[in-house]
Amino acid sequence: MKKDINIIGISCYYHDSAAALIQNGTVLSAIQEERLSRIKHDSSFPINSIKEILRINKLNLSDIDHIVFYEKPFIKFERLMDTYVSFAPRGIRSYLKSMPLWISEKLFQKKNMINQLNSIEKIKNIEKKIKFSEHHFSHAASAFYPSPFKEALILTIDGVGEKVTTSVAIGRGSDIKITKEIHFPHSLGLLYSSFTHFLGFKVNDGEYKVMGLAPYGKSLYKDLIYKKLIDLKEDGSFRLRMNYFEFATDLKMIGKKFENLFGSNIRKSNEKINQFHMDIAASIQDVLEEIILKLIMNLKKNYPKLNNLCLAGGVALNCVANGKIHKSKIFENVWIQPASGDAGGSIGAGLAYWYKNYSKDYEDDKKKNYFDPRLGTEYSNEKIENVLKKFNAKYRYLKDSELIRETAHLLSEKKVIGWFQDKMEFGPRALGSRSIIADPRDQFMQKKINMKIKYREGFRPFAPIVLEDYVKKFFDIETISPYMLLVGQVKGCEEQKGNLDKFIGFEKLKNIKSLIPAVTHVNYSARIQTVSQSQNKKIYSLIQEFHKITKIPILVNTSFNIKDEPIVESPENAFKCFMGSGLDYMVCGNFLLKKNEQYND
Amino acid sequence: MRYFKRLLKKIFKYIQPVGRFIGRFLSPLSLLLVYFFIVIPTGIFLKLLNKDALNIKISKKKNTYWISRKEEPNFEEQF
Amino acid sequence: MIDRFNKLAQFLIGQNKKKLIFNNNFFTDDEKKFFLINNSIPDFFIEDSETKKITDIQDKFYNEIKFPNYDDLDDFSSLIDKANKSIFAKFLDEQIKFGSKILEVGCGTGQLSNFLSRYNRKLFGIDLSESSLAMAENFRIKSDIDNVYFMKMNLFNLLFNDNFFDYIISIGCLHHTQDPKKAFFSIEKKLKEGGYIVLGLYHKYGRIYTKIRKMIFSVFGEKVFFLDKYLRNKNISYQKRLTWYKDQYKSPHEISYTIKEVLEWFEEKNLKITKILPIENLDINSKLFDDYSKNCNNLGMKEIMLALNVSHASEGGLFTIIAKK
């Protein structure tokens, strides 16, 4: 028998660190560090994740053949120095702040990594096992290799890697070739993040909020953005007009000049969101979509024979833009890596290295149709029960069929339920393993889950999870969307479309008229997740049962966490979150827990 | 010997903050020197040569901002 | 509301040791005592002749200022945000056991009680100030919290069973009473064996700065408000700064202590100290309740150092002792 080739891919030291195990070219496990360390967006070396994926797969560190880091630290340093030189003396503050960190830590990343790995297990010559991929190559690999395509165009767009912010590559079989790039400081990710900052949200975290806010506004500032902030060429390539941005030279994204351009200060985080902020969000979202579509259109012209498109990089998590890409039909098939952010770089780095060096083992027909993002730890009923006992929780064990029936009934009675099953998903979305689920028919459900259960902003939209067989009946999308990465229109609301124009701002939300108002956004769109029986048996049968009771094959699906906390990973996290949130019930494995019954003597 | 060690430890304990204090001024100072004598002059020099290392400038003449790429990524080096 | 008060009555006990009964619009101990409800806040106040003088003064004073006030916190989410900024509140929330019964003495506008209300805990917030309690109740109703009860009660005459609470929290309250030591013994009686008390009081040395500022303010008035970190912070609303000013500089009665003095009370009742703040710093791994403090001895020097710690003094010079019964 041939020896297994085990590769660990690692992404860290910027934001969202993660580790992944690739065995013979297949991703076996991947975990984001924040889920284990419980520090949101944890960027430190993913030591817990590495230990956990070794434990799950019963491997020792010495069984690992290669450890691949997702980017090249020295190129990043070079970019930093280039920036300081080009902008001098404008960047002195950022220089004084970041240089000591680079000199003391980041330049010696390899040594740091070796030290960390040694703390798991001492291995001779471990430095020879450590390899370095490129940031956007890692993204590209994470988008192409797990996709069902044998040949595809790959587009990666994010804030910035080492130098590259946007790249185009061609994937064929086991080979990926990068053909062209756009470099820092010209970046769609950083452009979008500048607006995130302007709207008073946290950069690298609040981008979803901008996207969620956009439908409340009108794209009034689009022309201004094109005129002043960006120079867009006919082929979709672009440069930012850097005098309006501060991110290259300062510790913040934007400054006075940007504020003056829009005639408003950066929103303070506790300041009320008004129509202006909504219009700004709508404008930047509009611009982003237009540029991406233009890019893709021109790529199709350049490569007319390619029918498949793969996307990755942080910007590919913008599901509204993704929905438009799909709908445009410029490429027949589109596949988007569910962990498109930097965490997904760990998968990409590992895969890139394997395909580069072991491609002779590659078999074309082995390509999988479906990439299962459930790559974390699985907890048995026995383990779950131990945890529940430790907490003195009150719970009931139910057989599969009873569990499904009872849960579906509770849902139809408008109860909101924490749902903990199987392995945890990799990537920023909960897809039915660590989810909060609820009845989408309830007009007040959206507000209730936001404010009373997750304690976050009331405007944040929720996504529907729908049985694959019924998706076309309820939504106008032509394809499946198992990773919740596409937005489509809710059917049956076409004549309602104008009815919200007369309402101002968040008032719109209260007046949505739809069969499934809890997951219908104010522009009558929804961020759709489809599910089939083979993809996730448990949630599939639950929705089936719910369908029987309510005639609606759809549930609200949002991540199992509260505001500013990472999604739950273990039964322990789940129980704590259940108790610390406004959830009515929790289903954890085969156990059903009712909130009112806990500690109620 | 043990007493000696303890003494050294005591001394170290008192010297350490002093060292840190000096360090707190010295490292930004040396960084500043590098900035003023290397970073800024290089920047000015490049500007005189009309070099645009980061390609910041907006150009009317160019019809694309794509940078084409030939070389394959390597995995061995950090650069 | 009726259900709620019926439930509340089950936790309460009259001076005659009989369970209280809720009777449509008042509580009664079934003999001669009646407790009315004012603006949905039950009034369980029973006079204590020894401490009456100051209690009456404070009752009047704090009814006019609502401290600490909600200001721009309009929902539970912003309460979480605020609490997460002060590590102490966050740690309390993370480390107090699920489902426990908690008494907050001097809850004011009830922010802490409301914040700790998750995890099926039961909270009882008592205070003298009816206007503050009304505000607490208002937030509670708005946030759909049903396991917190706010009521007016005299901490010298508590209508709870002895050995009843898992936690008793009183931060910045007892030093405003006529006899803080007596107050401490009064609330301590209600703590379960194995329960915890969290007590925050003004520090004798840490308070010196405030006293100096108080003198200056009394001469120069509002012009020199910049001397206080809180009062010069323009990000805080004027109303809120005014409340702070009144609480800190206009309070009709306050007594301050050294930690050493207060530790004697704990010793007398045989409580084991688990934490003394801010003598001990909080970091990610800090346990408020689990380890026993090693800082109970040789406090003299540490306390003087504390007084020199300007940032501590600018917070009003409060220290907190946590102990286990």
Short mmCIF file of N, CA, C and O in Angstrom, two decimals, chain B:
data_model
loop_
_atom_site.label_atom_id
_atom_site.label_comp_id
_atom_site.label_asym_id
_atom_site.label_seq_id
_atom_site.Cartn_x
_atom_site.Cartn_y
_atom_site.Cartn_z
N MET B 1 26.90 30.38 46.32
CA MET B 1 26.44 30.40 44.93
C MET B 1 24.96 30.78 44.86
O MET B 1 24.54 31.60 44.04
N ARG B 2 24.18 30.17 45.75
CA ARG B 2 22.75 30.45 45.73
C ARG B 2 22.47 31.92 46.06
O ARG B 2 21.60 32.54 45.47
N TYR B 3 23.26 32.40 47.02
CA TYR B 3 23.05 33.80 47.40
C TYR B 3 23.42 34.71 46.26
O TYR B 3 22.78 35.73 46.00
N PHE B 4 24.50 34.30 45.58
CA PHE B 4 24.97 35.07 44.45
C PHE B 4 23.87 35.17 43.39
O PHE B 4 23.55 36.23 42.87
N LYS B 5 23.27 34.02 43.16
CA LYS B 5 22.19 33.96 42.17
C LYS B 5 21.05 34.89 42.57
O LYS B 5 20.49 35.62 41.77
N ARG B 6 20.75 34.80 43.86
CA ARG B 6 19.63 35.61 44.34
C ARG B 6 19.96 37.10 44.22
O ARG B 6 19.10 37.89 43.84
N LEU B 7 21.20 37.39 44.50
CA LEU B 7 21.65 38.78 44.39
C LEU B 7 21.50 39.27 42.95
O LEU B 7 20.95 40.34 42.67
N LEU B 8 22.01 38.40 42.03
CA LEU B 8 21.92 38.76 40.62
C LEU B 8 20.48 38.98 40.21
O LEU B 8 20.14 39.91 39.48
N LYS B 9 19.63 38.10 40.71
CA LYS B 9 18.21 38.21 40.38
C LYS B 9 17.66 39.54 40.85
O LYS B 9 16.90 40.20 40.15
N LYS B 10 18.06 39.89 42.07
CA LYS B 10 17.60 41.16 42.65
C LYS B 10 18.05 42.33 41.78
O LYS B 10 17.28 43.22 41.44
N ILE B 11 19.35 42.27 41.43
CA ILE B 11 19.91 43.35 40.62
C ILE B 11 19.18 43.43 39.28
O ILE B 11 18.73 44.48 38.84
N PHE B 12 19.01 42.25 38.71
CA PHE B 12 18.33 42.18 37.42
C PHE B 12 16.94 42.80 37.49
O PHE B 12 16.51 43.52 36.62
N LYS B 13 16.30 42.47 38.63
CA LYS B 13 14.94 42.96 38.82
C LYS B 13 14.88 44.49 38.78
O LYS B 13 13.93 45.07 38.28
N TYR B 14 15.95 45.10 39.34
CA TYR B 14 15.93 46.55 39.35
C TYR B 14 16.45 47.16 38.05
O TYR B 14 16.07 48.26 37.66
N ILE B 15 17.33 46.41 37.37
CA ILE B 15 17.87 46.93 36.12
C ILE B 15 16.86 46.83 34.98
O ILE B 15 16.77 47.70 34.14
N GLN B 16 16.09 45.76 35.04
CA GLN B 16 15.16 45.48 33.95
C GLN B 16 14.28 46.68 33.56
O GLN B 16 14.23 47.05 32.39
N PRO B 17 13.62 47.30 34.55
CA PRO B 17 12.80 48.46 34.18
C PRO B 17 13.61 49.56 33.53
O PRO B 17 13.14 50.23 32.60
N VAL B 18 14.86 49.74 34.02
CA VAL B 18 15.73 50.76 33.45
C VAL B 18 15.98 50.44 31.98
O VAL B 18 15.86 51.29 31.10
N GLY B 19 16.30 49.18 31.73
CA GLY B 19 16.56 48.74 30.36
C GLY B 19 15.35 48.97 29.49
O GLY B 19 15.44 49.48 28.38
N ARG B 20 14.20 48.60 30.04
CA ARG B 20 12.97 48.77 29.28
C ARG B 20 12.74 50.24 28.97
O ARG B 20 12.31 50.60 27.89
N PHE B 21 13.05 51.05 29.98
CA PHE B 21 12.86 52.49 29.83
C PHE B 21 13.70 53.02 28.68
O PHE B 21 13.23 53.74 27.80
N ILE B 22 14.98 52.61 28.69
CA ILE B 22 15.88 53.04 27.61
C ILE B 22 15.37 52.51 26.27
O ILE B 22 15.30 53.23 25.28
N GLY B 23 15.00 51.23 26.30
CA GLY B 23 14.53 50.58 25.08
C GLY B 23 13.35 51.29 24.48
O GLY B 23 13.21 51.42 23.27
N ARG B 24 12.51 51.79 25.37
CA ARG B 24 11.30 52.44 24.89
C ARG B 24 11.62 53.68 24.08
O ARG B 24 10.87 54.08 23.20
N PHE B 25 12.73 54.30 24.41
CA PHE B 25 13.09 55.48 23.63
C PHE B 25 13.99 55.13 22.46
O PHE B 25 13.93 55.75 21.42
N LEU B 26 14.83 54.13 22.69
CA LEU B 26 15.86 53.83 21.71
C LEU B 26 15.27 53.25 20.43
O LEU B 26 15.64 53.66 19.32
N SER B 27 14.33 52.32 20.57
CA SER B 27 13.87 51.65 19.35
C SER B 27 13.10 52.61 18.43
O SER B 27 13.36 52.63 17.23
N PRO B 28 12.20 53.44 18.96
CA PRO B 28 11.58 54.41 18.04
C PRO B 28 12.60 55.39 17.48
O PRO B 28 12.49 55.79 16.32
N LEU B 29 13.59 55.71 18.30
CA LEU B 29 14.59 56.67 17.85
C LEU B 29 15.36 56.12 16.65
O LEU B 29 15.52 56.78 15.63
N SER B 30 15.80 54.86 16.79
CA SER B 30 16.56 54.28 15.68
C SER B 30 15.65 54.11 14.46
O SER B 30 16.07 54.32 13.33
N LEU B 31 14.40 53.77 14.72
CA LEU B 31 13.47 53.65 13.61
C LEU B 31 13.28 55.00 12.91
O LEU B 31 13.24 55.07 11.68
N LEU B 32 13.20 56.04 13.72
CA LEU B 32 13.04 57.37 13.16
C LEU B 32 14.25 57.74 12.30
O LEU B 32 14.10 58.31 11.22
N LEU B 33 15.44 57.39 12.82
CA LEU B 33 16.66 57.69 12.06
C LEU B 33 16.61 57.00 10.71
O LEU B 33 16.88 57.62 9.67
N VAL B 34 16.24 55.72 10.73
CA VAL B 34 16.12 54.98 9.47
C VAL B 34 15.12 55.69 8.55
O VAL B 34 15.35 55.86 7.36
N TYR B 35 14.04 56.12 9.15
CA TYR B 35 13.00 56.76 8.34
C TYR B 35 13.52 58.03 7.67
O TYR B 35 13.35 58.22 6.47
N PHE B 36 14.18 58.87 8.47
CA PHE B 36 14.59 60.16 7.92
C PHE B 36 15.79 60.05 6.99
O PHE B 36 15.91 60.81 6.04
N PHE B 37 16.67 59.10 7.28
CA PHE B 37 17.89 59.04 6.47
C PHE B 37 17.84 58.01 5.35
O PHE B 37 18.65 58.04 4.45
N ILE B 38 16.91 57.11 5.40
CA ILE B 38 16.82 56.12 4.32
C ILE B 38 15.46 56.20 3.60
O ILE B 38 15.40 56.44 2.40
N VAL B 39 14.39 56.05 4.36
CA VAL B 39 13.08 55.96 3.71
C VAL B 39 12.74 57.24 2.95
O VAL B 39 12.44 57.20 1.75
N ILE B 40 12.82 58.38 3.63
CA ILE B 40 12.43 59.62 2.97
C ILE B 40 13.34 59.94 1.78
O ILE B 40 12.85 60.22 0.69
N PRO B 41 14.69 59.89 1.96
CA PRO B 41 15.55 60.17 0.78
C PRO B 41 15.27 59.24 -0.39
O PRO B 41 15.23 59.69 -1.54
N THR B 42 15.07 57.97 -0.11
CA THR B 42 14.77 57.04 -1.21
C THR B 42 13.50 57.48 -1.92
O THR B 42 13.41 57.46 -3.15
N GLY B 43 12.52 57.87 -1.10
CA GLY B 43 11.26 58.32 -1.67
C GLY B 43 11.46 59.51 -2.58
O GLY B 43 10.96 59.55 -3.71
N ILE B 44 12.24 60.48 -2.09
CA ILE B 44 12.50 61.69 -2.89
C ILE B 44 13.26 61.33 -4.16
O ILE B 44 12.92 61.76 -5.26
N PHE B 45 14.25 60.47 -4.01
CA PHE B 45 15.07 60.02 -5.13
C PHE B 45 14.18 59.40 -6.22
O PHE B 45 14.27 59.74 -7.39
N LEU B 46 13.29 58.52 -5.79
CA LEU B 46 12.41 57.84 -6.74
C LEU B 46 11.49 58.85 -7.43
O LEU B 46 11.18 58.74 -8.61
N LYS B 47 11.07 59.84 -6.64
CA LYS B 47 10.19 60.85 -7.22
C LYS B 47 10.93 61.66 -8.28
O LYS B 47 10.39 61.98 -9.33
N LEU B 48 12.21 61.95 -7.98
CA LEU B 48 13.02 62.68 -8.95
C LEU B 48 13.19 61.89 -10.23
O LEU B 48 13.18 62.43 -11.33
N LEU B 49 13.35 60.59 -10.08
CA LEU B 49 13.51 59.73 -11.25
C LEU B 49 12.17 59.46 -11.92
O LEU B 49 12.08 58.74 -12.92
N ASN B 50 11.11 60.03 -11.29
CA ASN B 50 9.77 59.79 -11.79
C ASN B 50 9.38 58.31 -11.77
O ASN B 50 8.67 57.83 -12.65
N LYS B 51 9.91 57.60 -10.78
CA LYS B 51 9.56 56.18 -10.65
C LYS B 51 8.35 56.05 -9.74
O LYS B 51 8.24 56.75 -8.73
N ASP B 52 7.49 55.16 -10.05
CA ASP B 52 6.27 54.96 -9.28
C ASP B 52 6.24 53.50 -8.82
O ASP B 52 5.66 52.65 -9.47
N ALA B 53 6.93 53.23 -7.70
CA ALA B 53 7.13 51.84 -7.28
C ALA B 53 5.82 51.10 -7.06
O ALA B 53 5.70 49.92 -7.34
N LEU B 54 4.86 51.80 -6.53
CA LEU B 54 3.59 51.14 -6.21
C LEU B 54 2.56 51.28 -7.33
O LEU B 54 1.45 50.79 -7.21
N ASN B 55 2.93 51.96 -8.42
CA ASN B 55 1.97 52.24 -9.47
C ASN B 55 0.73 52.94 -8.94
O ASN B 55 -0.40 52.49 -9.11
N ILE B 56 0.98 54.04 -8.26
CA ILE B 56 -0.15 54.75 -7.65
C ILE B 56 -0.89 55.57 -8.68
O ILE B 56 -2.09 55.74 -8.61
N LYS B 57 -0.14 56.06 -9.66
CA LYS B 57 -0.72 57.09 -10.53
C LYS B 57 -1.84 56.58 -11.42
O LYS B 57 -1.82 55.47 -11.91
N ILE B 58 -2.79 57.48 -11.62
CA ILE B 58 -3.87 57.22 -12.56
C ILE B 58 -3.36 57.61 -13.94
O ILE B 58 -2.74 58.65 -14.10
N SER B 59 -3.60 56.77 -14.91
CA SER B 59 -3.06 57.06 -16.24
C SER B 59 -4.18 57.06 -17.28
O SER B 59 -4.95 56.12 -17.40
N LYS B 60 -4.25 58.16 -18.05
CA LYS B 60 -5.27 58.26 -19.10
C LYS B 60 -4.87 57.41 -20.31
O LYS B 60 -5.70 56.90 -21.05
N LYS B 61 -3.51 57.31 -20.52
CA LYS B 61 -3.02 56.66 -21.73
C LYS B 61 -3.23 55.15 -21.71
O LYS B 61 -3.60 54.55 -22.71
N LYS B 62 -2.96 54.57 -20.55
CA LYS B 62 -3.08 53.10 -20.46
C LYS B 62 -4.52 52.67 -20.76
O LYS B 62 -5.47 53.37 -20.40
N ASN B 63 -4.66 51.50 -21.41
CA ASN B 63 -6.03 51.03 -21.53
C ASN B 63 -6.34 49.84 -20.62
O ASN B 63 -7.43 49.30 -20.63
N THR B 64 -5.34 49.43 -19.85
CA THR B 64 -5.63 48.43 -18.81
C THR B 64 -4.69 48.61 -17.62
O THR B 64 -3.59 49.13 -17.77
N TYR B 65 -5.18 48.21 -16.46
CA TYR B 65 -4.33 48.22 -15.27
C TYR B 65 -3.91 46.81 -14.87
O TYR B 65 -3.29 46.60 -13.85
N TRP B 66 -4.28 45.83 -15.67
CA TRP B 66 -3.85 44.47 -15.37
C TRP B 66 -2.33 44.37 -15.49
O TRP B 66 -1.73 44.98 -16.37
N ILE B 67 -1.71 43.59 -14.62
CA ILE B 67 -0.29 43.31 -14.71
C ILE B 67 -0.20 41.83 -15.06
O ILE B 67 -0.67 40.99 -14.30
N SER B 68 0.38 41.52 -16.23
CA SER B 68 0.36 40.09 -16.58
C SER B 68 1.48 39.37 -15.84
O SER B 68 2.48 39.96 -15.44
N ARG B 69 1.27 38.09 -15.67
CA ARG B 69 2.20 37.34 -14.83
C ARG B 69 2.58 36.04 -15.52
O ARG B 69 1.72 35.34 -16.05
N LYS B 70 3.89 35.74 -15.50
CA LYS B 70 4.36 34.52 -16.15
C LYS B 70 4.85 33.49 -15.12
O LYS B 70 4.53 32.32 -15.21
N GLU B 71 5.62 33.99 -14.12
CA GLU B 71 6.33 33.02 -13.28
C GLU B 71 5.39 32.22 -12.38
O GLU B 71 4.36 32.72 -11.95
N GLU B 72 5.77 30.97 -12.18
CA GLU B 72 4.97 30.08 -11.34
C GLU B 72 5.35 30.29 -9.89
O GLU B 72 6.49 30.60 -9.58
N PRO B 73 4.41 30.12 -9.00
CA PRO B 73 4.76 30.26 -7.59
C PRO B 73 5.69 29.13 -7.13
O PRO B 73 5.56 28.00 -7.59
N ASN B 74 6.64 29.47 -6.25
CA ASN B 74 7.44 28.42 -5.64
C ASN B 74 6.99 28.26 -4.21
O ASN B 74 6.33 29.13 -3.66
N PHE B 75 7.33 27.15 -3.61
CA PHE B 75 6.84 26.89 -2.25
C PHE B 75 7.96 26.86 -1.22
O PHE B 75 7.72 26.71 -0.05
N GLU B 76 9.21 26.97 -1.70
CA GLU B 76 10.33 26.77 -0.78
C GLU B 76 10.69 28.04 -0.03
O GLU B 76 11.06 28.00 1.13
N GLU B 77 10.56 29.18 -0.69
CA GLU B 77 11.07 30.41 -0.10
C GLU B 77 9.96 31.24 0.53
O GLU B 77 8.80 31.08 0.21
N GLN B 78 10.41 32.16 1.41
CA GLN B 78 9.45 33.07 2.00
C GLN B 78 9.24 34.31 1.13
O GLN B 78 8.56 35.24 1.52
N PHE B 79 9.88 34.30 -0.05
CA PHE B 79 9.70 35.44 -0.96
C PHE B 79 9.43 34.97 -2.37
O PHE B 79 9.56 33.80 -2.67
#
